[in-house]
XYZ file of C-alpha atoms in Angstrom:
775
model
C -0.169 -0.071 0.005
C 1.192 3.173 -0.929
C 2.206 6.051 1.752
C -0.912 8.619 -0.381
C -3.540 5.518 -0.068
C -2.383 4.798 3.723
C -3.267 8.335 4.419
C -6.541 8.013 2.794
C -7.161 5.040 4.685
C -6.779 6.467 8.042
C -8.804 9.983 7.278
C -11.886 7.541 6.268
C -11.508 5.477 9.373
C -11.103 8.817 11.669
C -14.186 10.626 9.950
C -16.173 7.086 10.287
C -15.428 7.326 13.834
C -16.145 10.794 14.537
C -19.832 10.070 12.751
C -20.568 7.275 14.924
C -19.477 9.122 17.722
C -21.851 11.952 17.254
C -24.942 9.746 16.324
C -24.270 7.581 19.706
C -26.790 9.170 22.523
C -25.475 9.563 25.911
C -27.586 7.226 28.533
C -28.749 8.342 31.686
C -29.514 6.199 34.784
C -31.983 7.496 37.265
C -31.485 6.274 40.813
C -34.885 6.911 43.333
C -34.106 6.067 46.860
C -36.566 5.184 49.382
C -38.223 7.310 51.799
C -42.227 6.668 52.274
C -43.834 9.925 52.069
C -40.988 12.014 51.393
C -40.483 9.595 47.755
C -43.094 11.834 46.262
C -40.616 14.015 45.972
C -39.686 11.757 43.000
C -42.466 13.374 41.142
C -41.144 16.725 41.265
C -37.782 15.435 39.966
C -39.417 13.586 37.173
C -41.906 16.717 35.908
C -38.338 18.629 35.812
C -36.324 16.389 33.977
C -39.166 16.291 31.420
C -39.528 19.896 31.142
C -35.497 20.315 30.970
C -35.871 17.577 28.171
C -33.314 15.626 29.895
C -33.609 11.900 28.622
C -33.880 8.870 31.034
C -32.695 5.764 29.925
C -32.680 3.443 32.859
C -34.367 3.952 36.073
C -34.120 1.896 39.520
C -35.588 2.484 43.284
C -35.972 1.101 46.371
C -39.370 1.071 48.610
C -41.063 4.554 47.492
C -38.676 4.992 44.732
C -39.217 1.357 43.421
C -42.863 2.458 43.075
C -42.269 5.768 41.430
C -39.790 4.424 39.002
C -41.821 1.140 38.156
C -44.652 3.368 37.369
C -42.800 5.771 35.107
C -41.183 2.467 33.413
C -44.268 0.857 33.149
C -45.809 3.958 30.714
C -47.203 6.071 33.216
C -46.790 9.881 32.772
C -46.147 12.015 36.206
C -49.874 13.420 35.477
C -50.913 9.830 35.634
C -48.944 9.193 38.646
C -49.971 12.186 40.447
C -53.920 11.036 39.858
C -52.814 8.089 41.551
C -51.102 9.285 44.807
C -53.577 11.970 45.005
C -56.478 9.649 45.058
C -58.568 8.422 47.617
C -58.182 5.119 46.657
C -54.302 5.564 47.590
C -55.363 6.870 50.886
C -57.042 3.319 51.202
C -53.606 1.467 50.505
C -52.170 3.660 53.401
C -54.412 2.633 55.911
C -55.941 -0.299 54.756
C -59.340 0.217 54.856
C -61.827 -1.091 52.595
C -64.077 0.925 50.437
C -67.664 0.261 52.024
C -69.088 0.029 48.699
C -67.083 -3.494 48.162
C -68.331 -4.874 51.557
C -71.231 -7.251 51.475
C -73.560 -6.418 54.281
C -74.957 -10.111 54.202
C -71.551 -11.578 55.281
C -70.883 -9.361 57.992
C -71.371 -10.925 61.813
C -74.241 -9.956 64.013
C -73.247 -6.892 65.907
C -72.349 -7.169 69.508
C -70.831 -5.046 72.358
C -67.344 -6.460 71.869
C -64.402 -3.891 72.371
C -62.000 -6.075 71.419
C -60.646 -9.793 70.681
C -57.808 -12.361 71.182
C -57.401 -14.897 68.388
C -55.638 -18.321 68.658
C -54.685 -20.370 65.760
C -55.889 -23.694 66.124
C -53.464 -24.821 63.206
C -50.510 -24.318 65.076
C -51.154 -25.394 68.479
C -53.419 -22.700 69.742
C -50.677 -20.089 69.443
C -51.461 -16.432 70.434
C -51.933 -14.580 67.030
C -50.225 -10.976 66.825
C -50.752 -9.038 63.602
C -47.892 -9.106 61.319
C -48.826 -5.540 59.862
C -49.945 -2.392 61.043
C -51.826 -1.794 57.467
C -53.665 -4.637 55.606
C -52.395 -4.958 52.240
C -55.830 -5.786 50.647
C -56.408 -2.698 48.578
C -52.536 -2.134 47.845
C -52.228 -5.742 46.523
C -55.085 -5.694 44.078
C -54.207 -2.302 42.955
C -50.400 -3.192 42.145
C -52.238 -6.311 40.096
C -54.347 -3.833 38.533
C -51.671 -1.391 37.532
C -48.646 -3.094 36.877
C -50.105 -6.381 35.007
C -50.325 -4.954 31.602
C -46.685 -3.780 31.803
C -45.670 -7.582 32.665
C -47.309 -8.567 29.353
C -46.048 -6.130 27.538
C -42.203 -6.917 28.667
C -42.904 -10.343 28.882
C -41.727 -10.301 32.016
C -38.413 -8.812 31.334
C -37.982 -5.650 33.079
C -35.249 -4.649 30.573
C -37.953 -4.926 28.211
C -40.406 -2.229 29.676
C -40.833 1.218 28.432
C -37.602 1.984 30.595
C -35.270 -0.729 31.759
C -35.751 -1.049 35.393
C -35.130 -3.112 38.374
C -35.756 -2.748 42.132
C -34.327 -3.824 45.189
C -35.718 -6.315 48.118
C -34.393 -7.529 51.267
C -34.117 -11.498 51.664
C -34.198 -11.687 55.310
C -33.607 -15.611 55.241
C -29.888 -14.788 53.640
C -29.328 -11.326 55.153
C -28.775 -9.866 51.911
C -30.310 -7.540 48.971
C -32.213 -8.979 46.196
C -32.200 -7.224 42.830
C -35.551 -7.879 40.976
C -34.890 -7.493 37.347
C -37.925 -9.567 36.083
C -40.887 -11.791 37.026
C -44.810 -10.258 38.007
C -43.620 -6.550 38.010
C -46.390 -5.698 40.772
C -45.081 -8.103 43.255
C -41.502 -7.360 42.724
C -42.710 -3.369 43.717
C -44.194 -4.753 46.695
C -41.826 -6.639 48.000
C -39.262 -3.509 47.555
C -41.787 -1.325 49.560
C -42.911 -3.864 52.342
C -41.641 -2.112 55.637
C -41.357 -4.827 58.269
C -44.890 -4.545 60.765
C -46.298 -2.068 58.305
C -47.176 -4.248 55.518
C -47.051 -8.295 55.765
C -44.378 -9.481 53.444
C -44.618 -12.053 50.698
C -42.728 -14.871 48.964
C -40.691 -14.159 45.881
C -39.030 -17.391 44.509
C -39.729 -19.253 47.582
C -38.302 -16.356 49.849
C -39.806 -14.180 52.196
C -39.224 -10.590 51.030
C -39.046 -6.943 52.947
C -38.324 -3.316 51.928
C -35.343 -3.246 49.919
C -33.902 -0.229 52.157
C -33.436 -2.660 55.207
C -30.130 -3.422 53.081
C -29.807 -0.841 49.983
C -31.865 2.162 49.908
C -29.843 3.827 47.239
C -28.909 1.130 44.509
C -26.796 3.253 42.535
C -23.450 0.883 42.486
C -26.387 -2.066 40.918
C -26.843 0.898 38.479
C -23.523 1.537 37.271
C -22.709 -2.524 37.266
C -26.025 -3.472 35.020
C -26.647 -0.733 32.632
C -23.275 0.875 32.613
C -25.025 4.774 31.867
C -22.507 7.702 30.696
C -24.182 9.622 33.550
C -26.137 8.599 36.824
C -28.912 10.957 38.514
C -29.622 10.227 41.940
C -32.133 11.463 43.954
C -31.648 11.203 47.924
C -35.034 11.769 49.876
C -33.927 10.057 53.034
C -30.750 9.198 54.917
C -29.357 6.575 57.542
C -31.263 6.552 60.745
C -28.999 7.813 63.340
C -27.532 5.932 66.485
C -30.038 4.535 68.694
C -30.726 6.360 71.880
C -31.968 5.127 75.287
C -35.084 4.533 76.043
C -36.613 5.259 72.514
C -37.869 2.109 71.329
C -38.373 3.551 67.812
C -34.693 3.918 67.458
C -34.229 0.564 68.457
C -36.262 -0.748 65.860
C -34.674 1.472 62.990
C -31.531 0.377 64.064
C -32.291 -3.405 64.156
C -34.113 -3.647 61.098
C -32.034 -1.581 58.766
C -27.902 -1.173 57.836
C -26.374 1.899 56.567
C -26.861 2.305 52.817
C -24.202 4.223 50.730
C -25.571 7.210 48.883
C -22.463 7.654 46.530
C -23.715 8.206 43.035
C -20.755 5.987 41.784
C -20.471 7.671 38.667
C -17.679 10.189 37.328
C -20.525 12.196 35.497
C -22.885 11.949 38.557
C -25.111 14.416 40.050
C -27.068 13.882 43.525
C -30.775 15.752 43.633
C -31.320 16.275 47.809
C -34.413 17.962 47.956
C -34.891 19.769 51.228
C -37.676 17.968 53.228
C -36.518 19.035 56.548
C -39.555 18.393 59.241
C -41.846 15.881 56.785
C -41.482 12.527 58.096
C -41.500 9.219 56.428
C -45.298 8.771 57.030
C -46.616 11.848 56.725
C -48.382 11.334 53.472
C -50.665 14.470 54.085
C -47.570 16.286 52.812
C -47.245 14.686 49.542
C -48.092 18.023 47.497
C -45.132 19.380 49.440
C -42.752 16.912 48.851
C -43.655 16.968 45.270
C -42.984 20.690 45.254
C -39.514 20.332 46.847
C -38.502 17.739 44.774
C -39.174 19.434 41.537
C -37.342 22.727 42.920
C -34.207 20.575 44.029
C -34.024 19.261 40.457
C -34.581 22.591 38.540
C -31.553 23.656 40.877
C -29.518 20.913 39.058
C -30.246 21.306 35.493
C -27.425 23.190 35.032
C -24.731 20.692 36.871
C -26.479 18.238 34.407
C -25.929 19.626 31.181
C -22.140 20.155 32.370
C -22.438 16.519 31.512
C -25.213 15.972 29.112
C -25.932 17.474 25.920
C -28.527 14.735 24.474
C -32.013 16.301 24.982
C -35.377 14.008 24.343
C -38.880 16.484 23.275
C -42.156 15.625 24.737
C -43.838 14.796 21.557
C -40.792 11.674 21.512
C -41.431 10.812 24.769
C -45.256 10.570 24.304
C -44.932 8.608 21.266
C -42.467 6.014 23.145
C -45.233 5.777 25.841
C -47.922 5.499 23.657
C -46.086 2.780 21.545
C -45.252 0.746 24.901
C -48.740 1.268 26.418
C -50.474 -0.001 22.758
C -48.820 -3.655 23.758
C -50.973 -3.726 26.966
C -54.098 -6.274 26.525
C -57.621 -5.266 28.211
C -58.347 -6.208 31.780
C -60.762 -9.004 30.406
C -60.438 -12.334 32.714
C -60.808 -15.396 31.544
C -60.324 -18.056 33.981
C -59.192 -18.301 38.103
C -56.372 -19.851 39.106
C -56.313 -20.859 42.914
C -53.491 -22.114 45.470
C -52.720 -22.767 48.434
C -56.149 -24.583 49.612
C -57.500 -27.846 49.272
C -60.152 -28.709 46.431
C -63.123 -28.221 48.486
C -61.774 -24.903 49.559
C -60.908 -24.045 45.766
C -64.365 -24.520 45.105
C -65.884 -22.515 47.759
C -63.213 -19.710 46.741
C -64.005 -19.833 42.986
C -67.815 -19.643 43.571
C -67.242 -16.905 45.884
C -65.626 -14.767 43.205
C -68.113 -15.412 40.442
C -71.036 -13.984 42.594
C -73.230 -11.573 40.689
C -71.303 -11.983 37.677
C -71.536 -13.531 33.881
C -68.680 -15.201 32.565
C -68.453 -12.377 29.782
C -68.360 -9.504 32.847
C -65.097 -10.923 34.287
C -62.860 -8.087 34.755
C -60.233 -6.691 37.329
C -63.041 -4.155 38.516
C -65.986 -5.993 38.021
C -64.296 -8.879 40.514
C -62.962 -6.479 42.880
C -66.076 -6.724 45.064
C -65.967 -10.291 45.328
C -62.456 -10.369 45.920
C -62.611 -8.139 48.795
C -65.896 -9.713 49.927
C -63.467 -13.130 50.153
C -60.759 -11.729 51.455
C -62.830 -10.354 55.031
C -64.300 -13.543 55.039
C -63.309 -15.212 58.593
C -61.782 -17.830 57.298
C -59.464 -16.265 55.041
C -55.613 -15.190 56.316
C -54.704 -13.187 53.564
C -54.636 -13.629 49.671
C -52.243 -12.241 47.083
C -53.505 -11.657 43.863
C -51.619 -11.761 40.536
C -52.535 -11.778 36.868
C -50.905 -13.672 34.042
C -52.061 -13.542 30.364
C -52.912 -16.483 28.350
C -52.344 -16.422 24.563
C -54.834 -19.356 23.771
C -57.752 -17.572 25.705
C -56.747 -14.147 24.682
C -57.364 -12.839 27.941
C -55.916 -12.814 31.436
C -55.781 -15.520 34.392
C -56.309 -14.003 37.828
C -53.881 -16.412 40.211
C -54.997 -16.093 43.875
C -52.466 -17.272 46.272
C -54.798 -17.927 49.466
C -53.706 -18.819 53.078
C -56.701 -19.815 55.320
C -56.909 -19.814 59.048
C -58.792 -21.852 61.570
C -59.066 -19.306 64.603
C -60.461 -19.550 67.558
C -61.325 -15.749 68.718
C -62.434 -14.669 72.193
C -64.109 -11.248 72.710
C -64.475 -9.039 75.251
C -66.451 -5.764 75.983
C -69.781 -4.603 77.272
C -71.648 -1.104 77.943
C -70.500 0.825 81.092
C -72.945 3.532 82.326
C -74.030 6.057 85.005
C -77.193 4.402 84.670
C -78.059 1.357 86.251
C -77.771 -0.567 82.560
C -74.299 -1.480 82.577
C -73.162 -5.348 81.379
C -70.185 -7.052 80.497
C -69.894 -9.088 77.105
C -67.922 -12.428 76.508
C -67.902 -14.021 73.635
C -66.160 -17.027 71.527
C -66.403 -18.048 67.977
C -64.622 -20.509 65.612
C -64.725 -20.857 62.057
C -63.241 -23.132 59.386
C -63.289 -23.659 55.700
C -64.187 -26.720 53.775
C -66.808 -26.995 50.627
C -68.717 -24.474 52.713
C -67.688 -21.933 55.134
C -68.435 -22.804 58.868
C -68.771 -20.268 61.904
C -69.857 -21.498 65.399
C -70.447 -18.790 67.894
C -71.230 -18.466 71.338
C -71.453 -15.304 73.862
C -72.869 -14.136 76.920
C -73.827 -10.924 78.398
C -73.613 -10.297 82.508
C -75.264 -7.630 84.249
C -77.961 -6.728 86.633
C -79.788 -5.206 84.018
C -79.078 -7.228 80.978
C -78.335 -11.004 81.375
C -77.913 -13.415 77.961
C -76.645 -16.359 76.427
C -76.390 -16.963 73.016
C -75.149 -20.295 70.795
C -75.274 -20.133 67.057
C -73.839 -21.347 64.025
C -73.742 -20.297 60.497
C -73.117 -21.822 57.118
C -72.070 -19.926 53.746
C -72.817 -22.293 50.872
C -70.764 -22.863 47.750
C -73.507 -21.933 45.626
C -73.036 -19.672 42.603
C -74.920 -17.032 44.462
C -74.591 -15.753 47.741
C -76.833 -17.999 50.556
C -76.403 -18.549 54.066
C -78.213 -20.412 56.735
C -78.186 -19.613 60.749
C -79.150 -21.436 63.661
C -79.466 -19.877 66.777
C -80.598 -20.860 70.478
C -80.776 -17.434 72.477
C -81.619 -16.637 76.198
C -82.461 -12.707 77.313
C -83.501 -11.194 80.122
C -84.208 -7.716 80.910
C -84.481 -6.276 84.818
C -86.048 -2.617 84.767
C -85.550 -1.126 88.024
C -86.867 2.035 89.796
C -84.386 2.738 91.983
C -80.862 3.167 90.730
C -78.268 1.077 92.683
C -74.596 -0.224 92.246
C -73.517 -2.689 89.542
C -73.623 -5.914 91.632
C -76.180 -5.118 93.957
C -79.156 -7.386 94.222
C -82.864 -5.888 94.805
C -85.622 -8.163 96.158
C -88.224 -6.876 94.394
C -88.228 -5.897 90.583
C -90.122 -3.324 88.954
C -90.171 -5.130 85.988
C -88.649 -8.263 84.633
C -88.623 -9.608 81.041
C -87.654 -12.699 79.538
C -87.029 -13.993 75.856
C -85.933 -17.361 75.094
C -86.217 -18.329 71.650
C -84.726 -20.865 68.702
C -84.323 -19.222 65.154
C -83.411 -20.744 61.996
C -82.627 -18.158 58.940
C -81.975 -18.563 55.503
C -80.646 -15.698 53.375
C -78.922 -14.095 50.489
C -77.777 -11.077 49.042
C -79.811 -8.880 46.475
C -76.658 -6.391 46.264
C -73.769 -5.336 48.039
C -75.589 -3.722 51.143
C -78.878 -5.284 50.718
C -80.150 -8.616 51.800
C -83.301 -10.651 52.241
C -83.856 -13.389 54.732
C -86.700 -15.715 55.957
C -86.885 -16.441 59.662
C -88.416 -19.308 61.146
C -88.511 -19.260 65.283
C -90.010 -20.582 68.342
C -89.745 -19.112 71.595
C -91.164 -18.162 75.281
C -91.535 -14.668 76.385
C -91.929 -14.159 80.241
C -93.283 -11.137 81.656
C -92.985 -10.733 85.803
C -94.341 -7.678 86.974
C -96.537 -5.787 89.643
C -99.496 -4.021 87.921
C -99.620 -1.191 90.620
C -96.574 0.539 91.914
C -97.392 -0.185 96.041
C -95.469 -3.066 97.084
C -93.723 -4.825 99.735
C -91.023 -6.926 99.965
C -93.263 -9.895 100.573
C -95.687 -9.327 97.590
C -95.108 -11.871 94.610
C -95.329 -10.595 90.955
C -97.667 -11.541 88.334
C -96.783 -13.758 85.414
C -97.296 -13.493 81.872
C -95.926 -16.501 79.737
C -96.281 -16.087 75.699
C -95.197 -19.494 74.000
C -95.001 -18.563 70.680
C -93.888 -19.253 67.374
C -93.062 -16.782 64.123
C -92.617 -16.753 60.490
C -90.592 -13.659 59.136
C -89.686 -12.100 55.727
C -86.907 -9.346 56.393
C -85.203 -7.215 53.600
C -82.345 -5.053 55.140
C -80.230 -2.298 53.465
C -77.191 -0.824 55.441
C -74.849 0.973 54.230
C -73.993 3.056 57.609
C -70.746 3.465 58.909
C -71.688 2.658 62.643
C -74.171 0.587 64.253
C -75.082 2.812 66.944
C -73.383 6.686 66.044
C -73.675 6.633 61.975
C -72.159 9.745 60.488
C -72.809 8.602 56.772
C -74.816 5.883 55.275
C -78.704 5.035 55.052
C -80.343 1.999 56.601
C -83.995 0.562 55.569
C -85.855 -2.330 56.978
C -88.801 -3.885 56.373
C -89.826 -6.716 58.085
C -93.394 -8.788 57.485
C -93.789 -11.267 60.566
C -96.571 -13.665 61.427
C -97.012 -14.207 64.831
C -99.109 -17.113 66.763
C -98.877 -18.713 70.295
C -100.340 -19.227 73.714
C -100.721 -16.680 76.595
C -100.723 -18.010 80.050
C -101.283 -15.560 82.987
C -100.282 -16.755 86.321
C -101.461 -13.810 88.783
C -99.303 -12.477 92.170
C -100.413 -11.634 95.310
C -101.852 -8.511 94.201
C -104.308 -9.338 91.950
C -107.684 -9.333 92.967
C -109.527 -9.880 89.752
C -110.095 -13.108 87.946
C -108.509 -13.175 84.485
C -108.665 -15.859 81.589
C -105.800 -18.309 82.013
C -105.038 -19.633 78.287
C -105.431 -17.453 75.641
C -104.547 -18.182 71.929
C -103.167 -15.036 69.757
C -102.305 -14.841 66.286
C -101.592 -12.032 64.152
C -99.638 -10.222 61.451
C -97.495 -7.182 61.801
C -95.446 -4.785 59.693
C -92.213 -2.952 60.631
C -90.545 -0.333 58.293
C -87.451 1.952 59.299
C -85.722 4.312 57.120
C -83.020 6.139 58.329
C -80.601 8.412 55.809
C -77.783 10.601 56.206
C -77.452 13.705 53.904
C -74.171 15.135 53.872
C -74.621 18.992 53.961
C -71.132 20.346 54.436
C -67.772 18.594 55.005
C -68.304 18.282 58.882
C -72.106 18.372 59.092
C -74.332 15.498 58.102
C -78.294 15.538 58.340
C -79.758 12.755 59.913
C -83.694 11.708 58.980
C -85.498 8.706 60.549
C -88.657 7.231 59.880
C -90.190 4.582 61.757
C -93.693 2.776 61.043
C -95.067 -0.328 62.960
C -98.306 -1.768 62.549
C -99.637 -5.010 64.247
C -103.059 -6.568 63.930
C -102.282 -7.989 67.464
C -105.206 -8.417 70.009
C -104.766 -7.037 73.566
C -103.024 -9.693 76.391
C -104.863 -10.284 79.709
C -103.037 -7.263 81.596
C -102.195 -3.758 80.834
C -98.408 -4.228 81.158
C -98.278 -7.637 79.246
C -99.856 -6.111 76.320
C -97.368 -3.134 76.542
C -94.641 -5.102 77.076
C -95.548 -7.518 73.818
C -96.689 -4.307 71.593
C -93.927 -2.663 69.639
C -91.429 -0.092 70.856
C -90.089 3.138 69.485
C -86.454 3.325 70.443
C -84.504 6.273 68.366
C -82.306 6.877 71.746
C -80.377 4.914 74.228
C -82.509 5.721 76.941
C -85.871 4.324 75.192
C -83.817 1.518 74.454
C -82.642 0.731 77.910
C -85.595 2.062 79.966
C -89.031 0.820 80.225
C -91.171 3.627 78.995
C -94.837 2.731 78.424
C -95.649 5.826 76.706
C -93.155 4.711 73.691
C -94.941 1.282 73.288
C -98.291 0.755 70.905
C -99.341 -1.877 68.436
C -99.644 0.929 65.981
C -97.302 3.639 65.703
C -95.452 6.427 63.581
C -92.276 8.126 64.333
C -90.231 10.879 62.715
C -86.799 12.162 63.688
C -84.049 14.597 62.744
C -80.768 14.794 64.287
C -77.939 17.442 63.106
C -74.466 15.462 63.210
C -71.375 17.596 63.808
C -68.221 15.856 63.433
C -64.297 15.652 63.071
C -62.301 12.597 62.315
C -58.578 11.430 61.725
C -56.760 8.631 60.267
C -56.026 7.012 63.597
C -60.131 6.045 63.942
C -60.881 8.814 66.732
C -64.061 10.444 65.736
C -65.546 13.371 67.377
C -69.422 14.264 67.257
C -72.055 16.215 68.625
C -75.622 15.036 67.733
C -78.348 16.880 68.598
C -81.866 15.316 67.573
C -85.510 15.462 67.972
C -88.179 13.009 67.280
C -92.042 13.141 67.230
C -93.661 9.831 68.386
C -97.100 9.423 66.906
C -98.944 5.922 68.486
C -101.968 5.292 66.039
C -104.084 3.561 68.849
C -102.432 4.031 72.539
C -102.859 1.119 74.832
C -104.672 2.259 78.151
C -105.941 0.622 81.163
C -109.129 0.648 83.241
C -109.051 1.345 86.950
C -108.452 -2.469 87.508
C -105.570 -2.441 84.746
C -107.497 -4.281 82.347
C -106.416 -2.959 78.806
C -108.016 -1.293 75.948
C -107.267 0.550 72.825
C -107.926 4.374 72.992
C -109.129 6.542 69.929
C -107.070 6.959 67.435
C -104.151 9.527 67.090
C -105.138 10.894 70.665
C -101.708 12.308 71.748
C -98.319 12.793 70.260
C -94.929 12.916 72.214
C -91.637 14.777 71.756
C -88.515 13.673 72.386
C -85.123 15.997 72.371
C -81.645 14.297 72.374
C -78.191 15.946 72.572
C -75.222 13.505 72.639
C -71.322 14.064 72.637
C -69.562 10.987 71.198
C -65.466 10.427 71.193
C -65.275 7.065 69.102
C -62.088 5.094 70.244
C -60.961 1.622 69.043
C -62.432 0.093 71.783
C -65.931 1.735 71.546
C -67.653 5.227 71.932
C -67.686 7.353 75.035
C -70.768 9.311 75.121
C -72.204 12.025 77.567
C -76.120 12.397 77.072
C -78.675 14.619 77.961
C -82.434 13.888 76.829
C -85.678 14.659 77.525
C -88.532 12.215 77.022
C -92.176 13.710 77.662
C -93.746 11.301 79.725
C -97.395 11.132 81.095
C -96.834 10.650 84.884
C -95.542 13.635 86.353
C -93.549 11.571 88.974
C -91.554 10.562 86.014
C -88.806 12.903 85.596
C -88.132 13.374 81.728
C -84.776 14.534 81.763
C -81.919 12.115 81.957
C -78.052 12.570 81.525
C -75.846 9.687 81.605
C -71.639 9.132 80.922
C -71.768 5.897 78.559
C -69.095 3.896 77.246
C -69.608 0.813 74.616
C -72.217 -0.234 72.848
C -75.659 -1.106 73.484
C -76.601 -4.164 71.754
C -78.656 -6.866 72.361
C -78.972 -10.538 71.389
C -81.730 -11.991 69.124
C -85.654 -11.242 70.059
C -88.166 -13.491 69.063
C -90.656 -11.248 68.141
C -89.844 -8.331 66.106
C -90.370 -4.852 67.699
């Protein structure tokens, strides 16, 4: 080769290298640290980088950084991510609360006065069960499945094939090391990366229990350099290492026990570290998300000049959106064709599968339509936890929903009661045991102990594995109420009771769900009502009471709708009830020492009665709700042999705590109407503390009052002879153990010797076991 030709060859080679070097774009890796609520600063950083047209070629993160980074890599824009994080649904992820619209009313246990419960695992030698997490991941797990499943399919499970190549860090506590997640189910990998111990329950990946990646590596810059070899690394640090433990500071002990110090070096010659000033914002202060977003944006904007010292390449918003649209076009619709259930027996699979299909046609299977059945199943007392995931089946051209289910067989002990300055206090003790086979079984027993109210309840319920909701309950109940004229201590005993009411019954219920909050059931019952009383108030200790016994049977059809947020002191929701009941039986009367008249001793009674209740809570302002209540009761019941027996067997209007716990003859009738309004002012916080002031007025209209002749024989008065007025003011502090209430009320009375005013301080719910005849 001549010297001239050699010179031309070298010149051509150099020009070629220059051209190719100019065509090669610099690559940028973005590293996002963990930091809880502080991690929302990453949104502001991404917005600032997009505005400055700075490309992101690779992205990785830990914990909250994994969530933000994973969303961005999965094709979500900053605006879409903001809608997710600032939504009410995200708040549910943080609290573990279940949206009320997804909870089946028919599956709820009968309410009780339980304040707290203790659980023991039958399958684990009755080991005492301590919750493994503060926040239930029920909402978050399903949301992650919905959000990330499309990206998993579009990338074929290879995170390098996402819109932006991505990896995240989780912690393998079995081997005491970090785990780099680069493939598999994207949602599960991110879920593992943000599972901080005791806050969220852990999940298994590749047979290993995984926790928050921040335990071992909160800033995976070194992995970014080793895996992708970017020309430049931009790191975002929103949290640092914890300070040394302090004496008598348990939180600092746990922080240092559960984590090791992370290295926040960018590990790149062309590296820039962005550190937003998040002083004063805690990792759990999610109410300051927008402030974190703003501070992240400002911190990133201040670093644009430094980034441009190393980076000359840009990407405009149109090209970025085209790239995003192209990737999102690969995501299939959220149609679900099949269910795959793991971790349970064959019979249990049958029950779970049918439960997930309630109210759905095969063509209606989508992640959104199946969510209510998923949550209903998750909240079943037989289910410990469910880890949902989706994988795409090309043959069916649709998703298969996989549910990894763990069941539980717990023995639960409940303790509670009602404490009052009035003589109506009682204690509550309950136990229940549940297990799941082809059907779901629940066995329950409870007792109420007190001078005012005593009760013993035994019951069982079975939820059938049918294609539509169907359950059956069998229960045996013994109730006794003692109404006293004199106030005295909790355990003190009085020889002469003003009035005693007993209700022993055996009931069979068969029910179904019309809708999420709507149930219908048929009830068959037999019972014995016992009334011990004195027909006049002038008695001495040697007198014996009259006794009326009513051996009865009943058939009832009841439709109930209930979306109220509390059984006794609601601030929102509605309640409607329509009960049609046929009652028959034999009245037997046994006179006491004060009776001088003659009465029939055995009388047959048969009647039909209707009871309708409507309670509506209308939100007027953020902290003000107007409650409206309407009651209608109409019974074709004939009168019993005595005045008090007729009243005790009649309907009772009970809109207040005092009418529920006291014998007030004015508010008992076989036919009545009632209407009332309640002004509810309330404030609440995320810790479950709810303070409300409730001012209510009610009008009670007996259609025909039951009155007595001079010899105490009952008769019906003419229609609409008298109305009664009730005013009620209650201050309520709801706590995790129950409500603390202070009540001042006025109940219009006929007898002037009865004080219409009452004042009481109460703690706990007033809830009674089942009665045989609806009132």
